XYZ file of C-alpha atoms in Angstrom:
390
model
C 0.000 0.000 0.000
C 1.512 3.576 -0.961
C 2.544 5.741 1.904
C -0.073 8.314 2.508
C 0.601 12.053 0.730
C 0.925 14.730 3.737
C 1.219 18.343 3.019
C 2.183 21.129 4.711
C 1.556 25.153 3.562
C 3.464 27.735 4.399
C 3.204 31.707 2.871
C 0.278 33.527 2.239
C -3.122 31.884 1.815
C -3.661 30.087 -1.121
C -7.177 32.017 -2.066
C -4.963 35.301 -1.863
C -1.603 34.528 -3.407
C -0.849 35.505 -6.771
C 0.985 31.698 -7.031
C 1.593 28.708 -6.392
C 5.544 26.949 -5.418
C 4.621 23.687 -4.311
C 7.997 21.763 -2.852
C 8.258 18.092 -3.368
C 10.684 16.549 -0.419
C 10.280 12.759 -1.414
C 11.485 13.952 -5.066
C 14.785 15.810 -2.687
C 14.521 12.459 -0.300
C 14.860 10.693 -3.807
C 17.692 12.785 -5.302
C 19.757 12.879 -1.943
C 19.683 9.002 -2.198
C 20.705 8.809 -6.099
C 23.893 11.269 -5.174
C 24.811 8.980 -2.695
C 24.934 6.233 -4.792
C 26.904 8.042 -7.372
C 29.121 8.962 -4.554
C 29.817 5.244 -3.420
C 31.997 5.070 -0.204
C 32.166 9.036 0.037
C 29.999 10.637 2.624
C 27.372 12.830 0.781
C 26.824 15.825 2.712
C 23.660 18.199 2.071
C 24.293 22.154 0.971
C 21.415 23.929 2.544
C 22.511 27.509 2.073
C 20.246 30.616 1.239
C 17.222 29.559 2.735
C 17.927 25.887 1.146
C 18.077 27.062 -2.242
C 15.133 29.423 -1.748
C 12.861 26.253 -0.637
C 12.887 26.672 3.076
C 15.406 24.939 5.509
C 13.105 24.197 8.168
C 11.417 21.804 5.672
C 14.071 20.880 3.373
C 16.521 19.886 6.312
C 14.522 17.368 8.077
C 13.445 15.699 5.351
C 17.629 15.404 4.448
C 17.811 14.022 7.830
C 14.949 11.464 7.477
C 16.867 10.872 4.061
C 20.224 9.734 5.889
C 21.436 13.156 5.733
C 23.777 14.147 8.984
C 25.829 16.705 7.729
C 25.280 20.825 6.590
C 26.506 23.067 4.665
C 25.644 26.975 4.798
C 27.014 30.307 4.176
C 26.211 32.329 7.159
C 26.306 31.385 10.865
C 22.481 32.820 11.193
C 21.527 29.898 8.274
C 23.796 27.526 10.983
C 21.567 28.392 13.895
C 18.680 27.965 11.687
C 19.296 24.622 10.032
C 20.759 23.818 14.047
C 17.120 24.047 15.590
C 15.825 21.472 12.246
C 18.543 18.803 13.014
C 19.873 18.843 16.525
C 22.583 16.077 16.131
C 23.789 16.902 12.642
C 27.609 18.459 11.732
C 27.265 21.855 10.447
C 29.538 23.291 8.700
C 29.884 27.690 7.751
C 30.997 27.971 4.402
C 31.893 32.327 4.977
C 34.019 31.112 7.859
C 34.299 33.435 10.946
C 33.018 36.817 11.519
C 35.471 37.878 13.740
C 36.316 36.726 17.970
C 32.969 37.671 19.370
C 31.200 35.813 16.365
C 33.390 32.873 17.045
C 31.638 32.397 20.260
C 27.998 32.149 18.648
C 29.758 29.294 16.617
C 30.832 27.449 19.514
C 27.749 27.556 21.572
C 25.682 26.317 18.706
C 28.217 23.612 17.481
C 28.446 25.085 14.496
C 31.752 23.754 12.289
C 33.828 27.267 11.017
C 35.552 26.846 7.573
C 39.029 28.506 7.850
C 39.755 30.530 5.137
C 42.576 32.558 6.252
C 45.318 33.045 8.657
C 43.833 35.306 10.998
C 40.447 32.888 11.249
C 42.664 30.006 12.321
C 44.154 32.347 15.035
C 40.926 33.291 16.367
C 39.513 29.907 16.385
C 43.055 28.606 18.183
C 42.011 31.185 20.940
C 38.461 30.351 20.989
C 39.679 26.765 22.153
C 42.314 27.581 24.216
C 39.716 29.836 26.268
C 37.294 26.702 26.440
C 40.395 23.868 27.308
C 40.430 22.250 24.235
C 40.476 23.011 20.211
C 37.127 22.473 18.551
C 36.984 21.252 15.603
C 37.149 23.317 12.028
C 37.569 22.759 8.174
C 40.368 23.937 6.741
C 39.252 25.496 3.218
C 42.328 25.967 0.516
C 42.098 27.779 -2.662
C 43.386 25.548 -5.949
C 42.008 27.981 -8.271
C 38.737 29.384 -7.969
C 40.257 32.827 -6.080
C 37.380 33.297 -3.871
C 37.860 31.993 -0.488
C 40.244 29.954 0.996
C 44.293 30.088 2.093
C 46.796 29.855 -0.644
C 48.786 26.888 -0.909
C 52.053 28.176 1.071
C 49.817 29.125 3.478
C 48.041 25.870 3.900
C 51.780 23.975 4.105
C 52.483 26.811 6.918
C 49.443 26.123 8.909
C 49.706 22.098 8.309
C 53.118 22.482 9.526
C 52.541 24.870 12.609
C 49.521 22.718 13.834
C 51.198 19.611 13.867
C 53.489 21.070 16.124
C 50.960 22.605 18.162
C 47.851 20.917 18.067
C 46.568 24.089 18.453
C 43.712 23.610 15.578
C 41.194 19.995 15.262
C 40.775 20.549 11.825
C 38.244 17.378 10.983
C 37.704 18.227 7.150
C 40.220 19.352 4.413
C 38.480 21.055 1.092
C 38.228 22.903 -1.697
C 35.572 24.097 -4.613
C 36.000 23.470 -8.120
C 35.925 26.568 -10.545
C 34.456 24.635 -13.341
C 33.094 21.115 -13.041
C 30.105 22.449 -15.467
C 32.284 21.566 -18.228
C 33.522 18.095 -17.889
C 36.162 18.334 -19.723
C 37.386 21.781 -18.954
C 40.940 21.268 -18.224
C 40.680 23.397 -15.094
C 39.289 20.511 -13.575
C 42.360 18.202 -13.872
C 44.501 21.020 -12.286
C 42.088 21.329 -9.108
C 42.170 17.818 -8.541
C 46.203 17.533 -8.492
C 46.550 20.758 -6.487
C 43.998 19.177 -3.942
C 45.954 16.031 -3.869
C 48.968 17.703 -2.904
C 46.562 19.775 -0.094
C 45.362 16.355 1.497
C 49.105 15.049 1.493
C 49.848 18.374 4.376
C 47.075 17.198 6.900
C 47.428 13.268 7.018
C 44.152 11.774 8.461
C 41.830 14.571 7.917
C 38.912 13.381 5.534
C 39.138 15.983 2.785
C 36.400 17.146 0.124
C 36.079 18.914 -3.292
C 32.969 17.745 -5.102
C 30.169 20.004 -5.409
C 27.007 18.547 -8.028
C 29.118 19.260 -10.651
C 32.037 17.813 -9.419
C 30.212 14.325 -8.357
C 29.573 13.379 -11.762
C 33.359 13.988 -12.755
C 33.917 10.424 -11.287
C 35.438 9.001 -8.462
C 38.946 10.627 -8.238
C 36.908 13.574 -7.297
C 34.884 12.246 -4.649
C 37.806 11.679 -1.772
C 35.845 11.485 1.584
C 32.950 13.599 1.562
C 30.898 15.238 -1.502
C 28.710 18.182 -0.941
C 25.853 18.570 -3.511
C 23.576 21.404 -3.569
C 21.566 22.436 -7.026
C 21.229 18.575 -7.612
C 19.712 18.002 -4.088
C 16.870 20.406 -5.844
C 16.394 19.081 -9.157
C 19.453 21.186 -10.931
C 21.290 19.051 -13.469
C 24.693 18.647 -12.633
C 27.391 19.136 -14.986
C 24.610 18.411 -17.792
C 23.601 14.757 -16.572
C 19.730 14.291 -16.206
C 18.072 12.194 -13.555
C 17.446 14.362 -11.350
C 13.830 14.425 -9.790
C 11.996 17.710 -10.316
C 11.639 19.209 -6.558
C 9.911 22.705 -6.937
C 6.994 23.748 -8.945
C 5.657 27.194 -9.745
C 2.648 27.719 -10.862
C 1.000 31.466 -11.441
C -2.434 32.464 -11.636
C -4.090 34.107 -14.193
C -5.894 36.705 -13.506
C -7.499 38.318 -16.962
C -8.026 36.383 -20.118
C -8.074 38.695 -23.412
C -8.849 39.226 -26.790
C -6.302 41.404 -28.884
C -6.217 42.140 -32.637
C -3.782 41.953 -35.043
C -1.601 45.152 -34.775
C -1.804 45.524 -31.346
C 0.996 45.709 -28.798
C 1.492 43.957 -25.259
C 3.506 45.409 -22.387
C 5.768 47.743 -21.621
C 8.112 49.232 -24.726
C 5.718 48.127 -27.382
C 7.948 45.343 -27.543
C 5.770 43.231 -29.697
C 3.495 43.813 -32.162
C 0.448 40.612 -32.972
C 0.625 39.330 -35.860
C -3.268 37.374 -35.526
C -5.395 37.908 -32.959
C -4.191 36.752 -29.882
C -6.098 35.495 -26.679
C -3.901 36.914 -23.887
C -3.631 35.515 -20.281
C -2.119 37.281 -18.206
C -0.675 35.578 -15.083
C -0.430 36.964 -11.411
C 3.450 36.686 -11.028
C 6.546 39.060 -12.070
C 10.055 39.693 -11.414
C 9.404 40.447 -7.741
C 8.265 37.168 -7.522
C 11.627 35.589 -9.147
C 10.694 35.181 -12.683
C 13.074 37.035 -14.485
C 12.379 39.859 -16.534
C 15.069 38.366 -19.080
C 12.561 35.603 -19.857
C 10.114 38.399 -21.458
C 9.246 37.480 -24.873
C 10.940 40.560 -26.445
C 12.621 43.925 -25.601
C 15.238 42.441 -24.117
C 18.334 44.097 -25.444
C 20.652 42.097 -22.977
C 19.882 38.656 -23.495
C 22.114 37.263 -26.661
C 21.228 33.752 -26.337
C 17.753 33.784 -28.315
C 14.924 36.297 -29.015
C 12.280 33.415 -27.834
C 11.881 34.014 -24.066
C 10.291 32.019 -21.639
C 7.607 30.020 -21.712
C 4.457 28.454 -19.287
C 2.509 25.069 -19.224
C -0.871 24.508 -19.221
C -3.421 22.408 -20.366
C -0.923 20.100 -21.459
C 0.500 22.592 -23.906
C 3.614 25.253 -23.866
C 2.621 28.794 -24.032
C 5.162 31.786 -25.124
C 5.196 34.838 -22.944
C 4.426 37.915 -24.545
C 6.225 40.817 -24.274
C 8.198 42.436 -21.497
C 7.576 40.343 -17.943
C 6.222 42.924 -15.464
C 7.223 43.241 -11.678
C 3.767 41.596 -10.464
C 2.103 40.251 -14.009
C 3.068 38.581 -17.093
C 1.445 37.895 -20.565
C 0.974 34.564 -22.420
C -0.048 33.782 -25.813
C -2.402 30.733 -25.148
C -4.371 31.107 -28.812
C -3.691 27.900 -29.525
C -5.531 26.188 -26.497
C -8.595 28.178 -28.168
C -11.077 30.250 -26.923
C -12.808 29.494 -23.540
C -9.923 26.855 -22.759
C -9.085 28.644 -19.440
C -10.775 30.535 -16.889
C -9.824 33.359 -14.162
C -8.301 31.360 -11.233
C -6.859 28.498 -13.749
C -2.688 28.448 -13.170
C 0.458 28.180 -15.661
C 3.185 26.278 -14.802
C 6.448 28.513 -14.845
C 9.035 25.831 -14.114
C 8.480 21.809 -12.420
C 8.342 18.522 -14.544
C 7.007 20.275 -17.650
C 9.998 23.169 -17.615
C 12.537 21.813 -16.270
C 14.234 24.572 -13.783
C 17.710 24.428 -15.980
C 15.298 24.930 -19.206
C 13.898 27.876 -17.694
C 17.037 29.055 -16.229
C 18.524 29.072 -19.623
C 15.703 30.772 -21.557
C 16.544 33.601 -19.322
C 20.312 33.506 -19.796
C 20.759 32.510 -16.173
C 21.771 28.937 -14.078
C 19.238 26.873 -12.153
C 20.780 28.334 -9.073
C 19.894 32.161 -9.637
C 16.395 31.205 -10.444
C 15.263 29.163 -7.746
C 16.928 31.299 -5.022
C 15.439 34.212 -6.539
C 11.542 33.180 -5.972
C 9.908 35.679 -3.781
C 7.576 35.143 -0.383
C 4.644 36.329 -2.435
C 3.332 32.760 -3.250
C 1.977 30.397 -1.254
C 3.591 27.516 -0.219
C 3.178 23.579 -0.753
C 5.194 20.770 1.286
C 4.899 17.227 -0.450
C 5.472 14.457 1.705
C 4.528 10.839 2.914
C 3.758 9.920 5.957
C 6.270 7.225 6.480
C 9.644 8.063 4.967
C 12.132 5.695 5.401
């Protein structure tokens, strides 16, 4: 017998929102366990930063934990305490490392895991534990060619070598994040992984990590200890490979259904001009609701990649959007579902398992990534689960 559906809303009341984003945590619960397949003996972590993708971490991490899931990753200490309260036992790790001594403290009260990314954050965290008795324990986070964060290779072999002598640090994970694993064959790759081989050889013992999605797919020689997916956790597709379940839908209401004439224009700019009469529905969601006004279906002097724009689903069929997306409303040609087809109060799917979120993402010359942590608070919220998850 199937496990009973349970759902759980969240937002602004469904009769009153302008959308719908309805979250699917058995397709995450699903994807989490694929990745860890992929990943084999490597501990698969879960990346749960901004808000979990823009889904909600109070939702998203429990259902990672019911999943198998026992370690975090997130940006910002505040996102540590957060995701802290959803899974009391897990590891969590702060990707932005420390914000200074009296921050440090926060972090040690709430057990949260600091990633070292400099010099002067290991000597804060050394004092931290010297004032409690003991060191507690840290990642130590090395650049091999991104340039973002992260200590440079001499001063990796400096710290490696200090702290041996000291003990001064517990450094329990070793990593780094690939600059390109989007392109599989990108020779960038290849480089990262030998100048993180070297960065494992200075701290002996310590599990060590460099796969992100991307870099999970690249194969085992990338995998080392731990991976840390994100975007894939959330139905992204990693470095290009499908498989991944769809985990958010949006879907917009429409709000007006019209009738324009040949000649006519739609939106703002004039942008387009009808070339048949066109039966127009125009949908209660915009860019302040995280669909992107480079989707528009024209007047978009910026995007380079096609002239098309985005599109919806409904009634089985794509529609194009028409014209320039507004911040709160946005056009779409549905002539072809024919006249009377929809109604007031009737929805269009903006991205889920018709448009896939990297389809979408693309049509507005953006990444997966950008688009779903861009969806505003304005719609109203659907959690998808069963009631007896494994």
């Amino acid at each position: 017998m199937a496990d009973e559906v349970r759902y759980r809303e969240a937002g602004p009341d469904a009769r009153l929102a302008g959308g719908q984003l309805t979250i699917d945590l058995r397709a995450l619960q699903a994807n989490y366990r694929a990745l860890s397949r992929i990943a084999g003996k490597a501990h698969t972590a879960g990346v749960v930063k901004a808000d979990a993708y823009g889904l909600g971490a109070e939702a998203v991490v429990p259902a990672l934990v019911e999943a198998g899931c026992d370690t975090f990753f997130v940006a910002l200490p505040t996102e540590g305490i957060a995701v802290r309260e959803a899974a009391p036992k897990a590891r969590i790790y702060v990707l932005g490392g420390l914000f200074g001594r009296e921050a440090a403290e926060v972090y040690a009260e709430a057990a949260l895991v600091p990633v070292i990314n400099t010099r002067e954050e290991a000597a804060i965290w050394e004092a931290v534990g010297h004032a409690g008795g003991k060191p507690w324990p840290c990642a130590i986070h090395v650049d091999t060619g991104m340039n973002r964060l992260g200590l440079t290779m001499a001063e990796a072999r400096a710290l490696a070598e200090e702290n041996a002598l000291t003990g001064a640090l517990r450094p329990v994970l070793i990593m780094s994040h690939l600059a390109c694993a989007d392109e599989r064959e990108h020779p960038q790759n290849r480089l990262q992984l030998e100048a993180f081989r070297a960065v494992r050889a200075l701290f002996s013992g310590v599990p060590a990590s460099l796969a992100n999605s991307a870099g999970i797919v690249l194969g085992r020689d990338f995998h080392f200890d731990m991976v840390r997916p994100g975007i894939a956790l959330y139905g992204g597709s990693p470095g290009g490979r499908t498989g991944m379940h769809p985990v958010a839908t949006t879907a917009a209401r429409i709000v007006q259904i019209r009738h324009a004439a040949a000649g006519e224009t739609v939106s703002y700019g004039a942008t387009v001009t009808l070339e048949r009469a066109t039966i127009i529905a125009v949908a209660s969601a915009g860019y302040a609701d995280g669909l992107h006004r480079a989707l528009s279906g024209s007047g978009v002097p910026l995007r380079a990649a096609s002239a098309a724009g985005g599109q919806g689903f409904v009634h089985g069929r794509r529609v194009p959007i028409l014209g320039r997306i507004t911040m709160d409303l946005t056009m779409f040609d549905v002539t072809e579902l024919g006249d009377g087809a929809l109604a007031v109060g009737d929805t269009i799917e903006l991205f889920g398992p018709n448009i896939l979120l990297d389809e979408a993402a693309a049509a507005a010359g953006t990444i997966s990534y950008e688009l779903l942590t861009s969806m505003g608070r304005r719609f109203h919220r659907s959690y998808v689960s069963n009631d007896d998850e494994a």
